[in-house]
GROMACS .gro file of C-alpha atoms in nm:
model
  170
    1MET     CA    1   0.000   0.000   0.000
    2ALA     CA    2   0.285   0.243   0.082
    3ASP     CA    3   0.458   0.168  -0.250
    4ASN     CA    4   0.133   0.237  -0.436
    5GLU     CA    5   0.094   0.574  -0.261
    6LEU     CA    6   0.455   0.664  -0.338
    7GLU     CA    7   0.398   0.581  -0.705
    8LEU     CA    8   0.088   0.803  -0.707
    9VAL     CA    9   0.284   1.088  -0.544
   10ASP     CA   10   0.570   1.040  -0.796
   11GLN     CA   11   0.325   1.042  -1.088
   12ALA     CA   12   0.157   1.356  -0.955
   13ALA     CA   13   0.497   1.523  -0.915
   14LYS     CA   14   0.592   1.421  -1.271
   15ARG     CA   15   0.264   1.561  -1.405
   16LYS     CA   16   0.324   1.883  -1.216
   17LYS     CA   17   0.676   1.913  -1.360
   18ILE     CA   18   0.552   1.843  -1.712
   19LEU     CA   19   0.273   2.097  -1.670
   20MET     CA   20   0.519   2.361  -1.542
   21LEU     CA   21   0.759   2.285  -1.826
   22GLY     CA   22   0.472   2.324  -2.074
   23VAL     CA   23   0.371   2.659  -1.923
   24VAL     CA   24   0.730   2.788  -1.932
   25LEU     CA   25   0.767   2.670  -2.292
   26LEU     CA   26   0.439   2.839  -2.388
   27VAL     CA   27   0.544   3.169  -2.227
   28LEU     CA   28   0.883   3.150  -2.398
   29LEU     CA   29   0.724   3.083  -2.737
   30GLY     CA   30   0.484   3.373  -2.680
   31ALA     CA   31   0.773   3.607  -2.597
   32VAL     CA   32   0.967   3.501  -2.907
   33GLY     CA   33   0.656   3.543  -3.121
   34ALA     CA   34   0.590   3.889  -2.979
   35TYR     CA   35   0.952   3.989  -3.044
   36PHE     CA   36   0.932   3.888  -3.409
   37TRP     CA   37   0.590   4.048  -3.446
   38PHE     CA   38   0.707   4.387  -3.319
   39ALA     CA   39   1.056   4.369  -3.471
   40GLY     CA   40   0.904   4.302  -3.812
   41SER     CA   41   0.690   4.617  -3.795
   42THR     CA   42   0.976   4.870  -3.770
   43PRO     CA   43   0.961   5.144  -4.033
   44THR     CA   44   1.202   5.118  -4.323
   45PRO     CA   45   1.428   5.410  -4.412
   46ALA     CA   46   1.306   5.636  -4.689
   47SER     CA   47   1.459   5.576  -5.029
   48GLN     CA   48   1.727   5.811  -5.149
   49SER     CA   49   1.582   5.825  -5.503
   50ASP     CA   50   1.406   6.152  -5.430
   51GLY     CA   51   1.731   6.331  -5.350
   52GLY     CA   52   1.722   6.260  -4.976
   53THR     CA   53   1.449   6.508  -4.885
   54VAL     CA   54   1.212   6.450  -4.599
   55THR     CA   55   0.881   6.305  -4.717
   56GLU     CA   56   0.560   6.214  -4.541
   57ALA     CA   57   0.662   5.848  -4.555
   58SER     CA   58   0.976   5.920  -4.353
   59GLN     CA   59   0.807   6.148  -4.098
   60PRO     CA   60   0.653   5.875  -3.875
   61ALA     CA   61   0.997   5.744  -3.775
   62ALA     CA   62   1.057   6.059  -3.572
   63MET     CA   63   0.702   6.062  -3.436
   64GLN     CA   64   0.705   5.729  -3.253
   65GLY     CA   65   0.802   5.683  -2.890
   66THR     CA   66   0.834   5.901  -2.584
   67ALA     CA   67   0.928   6.265  -2.631
   68LEU     CA   68   1.282   6.332  -2.510
   69TYR     CA   69   1.469   6.663  -2.518
   70ILE     CA   70   1.833   6.723  -2.603
   71GLN     CA   71   1.995   7.050  -2.497
   72MET     CA   72   2.253   7.175  -2.744
   73PRO     CA   73   2.587   7.206  -2.563
   74ARG     CA   74   2.629   7.577  -2.634
   75PRO     CA   75   2.415   7.860  -2.769
   76PHE     CA   76   2.440   7.960  -3.134
   77VAL     CA   77   2.594   8.306  -3.172
   78PHE     CA   78   2.609   8.465  -3.518
   79ASN     CA   79   2.577   8.792  -3.709
   80VAL     CA   80   2.286   8.867  -3.942
   81ALA     CA   81   2.253   9.147  -4.191
   82GLY     CA   82   1.968   9.392  -4.157
   83SER     CA   83   1.838   9.677  -4.371
   84ASN     CA   84   1.970   9.943  -4.128
   85ARG     CA   85   2.254   9.761  -3.953
   86ASP     CA   86   2.397   9.420  -3.879
   87ARG     CA   87   2.286   9.249  -3.561
   88LEU     CA   88   2.428   8.990  -3.326
   89VAL     CA   89   2.194   8.697  -3.248
   90GLN     CA   90   2.217   8.433  -2.977
   91ILE     CA   91   1.981   8.134  -2.988
   92ARG     CA   92   1.960   7.854  -2.733
   93VAL     CA   93   1.816   7.538  -2.886
   94GLN     CA   94   1.671   7.212  -2.762
   95LEU     CA   95   1.575   6.925  -2.990
   96MET     CA   96   1.273   6.705  -2.933
   97VAL     CA   97   1.327   6.344  -3.038
   98ARG     CA   98   1.101   6.043  -2.996
   99GLY     CA   99   1.241   5.732  -2.829
  100ASP     CA  100   1.575   5.624  -2.689
  101ALA     CA  101   1.711   5.515  -3.028
  102ASN     CA  102   1.660   5.861  -3.179
  103GLN     CA  103   1.808   6.022  -2.869
  104ALA     CA  104   2.122   5.809  -2.903
  105LEU     CA  105   2.149   5.893  -3.274
  106ALA     CA  106   2.109   6.265  -3.208
  107LEU     CA  107   2.370   6.264  -2.933
  108ARG     CA  108   2.609   6.075  -3.160
  109HIS     CA  109   2.570   6.334  -3.437
  110ILE     CA  110   2.587   6.661  -3.236
  111PRO     CA  111   2.857   6.814  -3.463
  112LEU     CA  112   2.641   6.756  -3.772
  113ILE     CA  113   2.339   6.902  -3.593
  114GLU     CA  114   2.531   7.210  -3.478
  115GLY     CA  115   2.677   7.272  -3.823
  116THR     CA  116   2.341   7.236  -3.996
  117LEU     CA  117   2.163   7.464  -3.749
  118LEU     CA  118   2.436   7.728  -3.764
  119ALA     CA  119   2.423   7.732  -4.147
  120THR     CA  120   2.045   7.769  -4.139
  121PHE     CA  121   2.045   8.037  -3.869
  122SER     CA  122   2.317   8.250  -4.028
  123ALA     CA  123   2.131   8.253  -4.362
  124ALA     CA  124   1.846   8.451  -4.201
  125SER     CA  125   1.820   8.828  -4.207
  126ALA     CA  126   1.766   9.058  -3.911
  127ASP     CA  127   1.445   9.189  -4.064
  128GLU     CA  128   1.300   8.836  -4.064
  129LEU     CA  129   1.408   8.762  -3.707
  130ILE     CA  130   1.242   9.072  -3.562
  131THR     CA  131   0.893   8.930  -3.620
  132THR     CA  132   0.734   8.630  -3.449
  133THR     CA  133   0.643   8.475  -3.783
  134GLY     CA  134   1.005   8.514  -3.895
  135LYS     CA  135   1.123   8.322  -3.590
  136GLU     CA  136   0.866   8.047  -3.656
  137GLU     CA  137   0.976   8.026  -4.020
  138LEU     CA  138   1.338   7.998  -3.906
  139LYS     CA  139   1.248   7.714  -3.668
  140ASN     CA  140   1.060   7.531  -3.945
  141ARG     CA  141   1.344   7.583  -4.193
  142ALA     CA  142   1.594   7.460  -3.933
  143LEU     CA  143   1.382   7.148  -3.868
  144ILE     CA  144   1.359   7.063  -4.239
  145ASP     CA  145   1.732   7.122  -4.297
  146LEU     CA  146   1.819   6.916  -3.990
  147GLN     CA  147   1.589   6.629  -4.087
  148ASN     CA  148   1.734   6.622  -4.439
  149ALA     CA  149   2.091   6.621  -4.304
  150MET     CA  150   2.015   6.336  -4.061
  151LEU     CA  151   1.825   6.144  -4.328
  152GLY     CA  152   2.131   6.161  -4.552
  153VAL     CA  153   2.365   6.033  -4.280
  154VAL     CA  154   2.166   5.781  -4.076
  155GLY     CA  155   1.883   5.703  -4.318
  156THR     CA  156   1.601   5.806  -4.086
  157VAL     CA  157   1.438   6.120  -3.952
  158VAL     CA  158   1.570   6.164  -3.598
  159VAL     CA  159   1.453   6.507  -3.482
  160ALA     CA  160   1.082   6.573  -3.438
  161GLU     CA  161   1.099   6.940  -3.336
  162VAL     CA  162   1.347   7.227  -3.299
  163LEU     CA  163   1.269   7.445  -2.998
  164PHE     CA  164   1.413   7.789  -2.921
  165THR     CA  165   1.464   7.811  -2.545
  166GLY     CA  166   1.642   8.145  -2.563
  167PHE     CA  167   1.650   8.414  -2.832
  168VAL     CA  168   1.847   8.740  -2.800
  169MET     CA  169   1.909   8.985  -3.082
  170GLN     CA  170   2.114   9.306  -3.034
   0.00000   0.00000   0.00000
């Protein structure tokens, strides 16, 4: 009788182990399936056949994920020509990116970002920068130029928004 009870306990323990192994295997297969499901749905880089300009198809890559902000290491200081006189401008900039991957890409390419923004900013005139609409146009132009530069280097749109956190013109 004792041997029969031990066999029943052993069989129950074996069933329990097999059931646990099945559950672990099922969870593992579900995790692998979920990984391939989400990894297969990543956006593809925009083709370079259109000259590398930002298109609506490439825009969603910068619009996915949590909004993160990157402070430029130093303010942009440059001269702009005006109708009456030249002016000195200082702009502090932060970039809004979406997701950790875009943040890492932006931090890796800070020199490219600074060069592109400085070229865009210094092409403006003082008469444009006096008005609010001129500042907005400059931000939009800077965003487009920056997205095109990053698209050409990394193959994806990294920056979602250019934000002026300080603007001084003398």
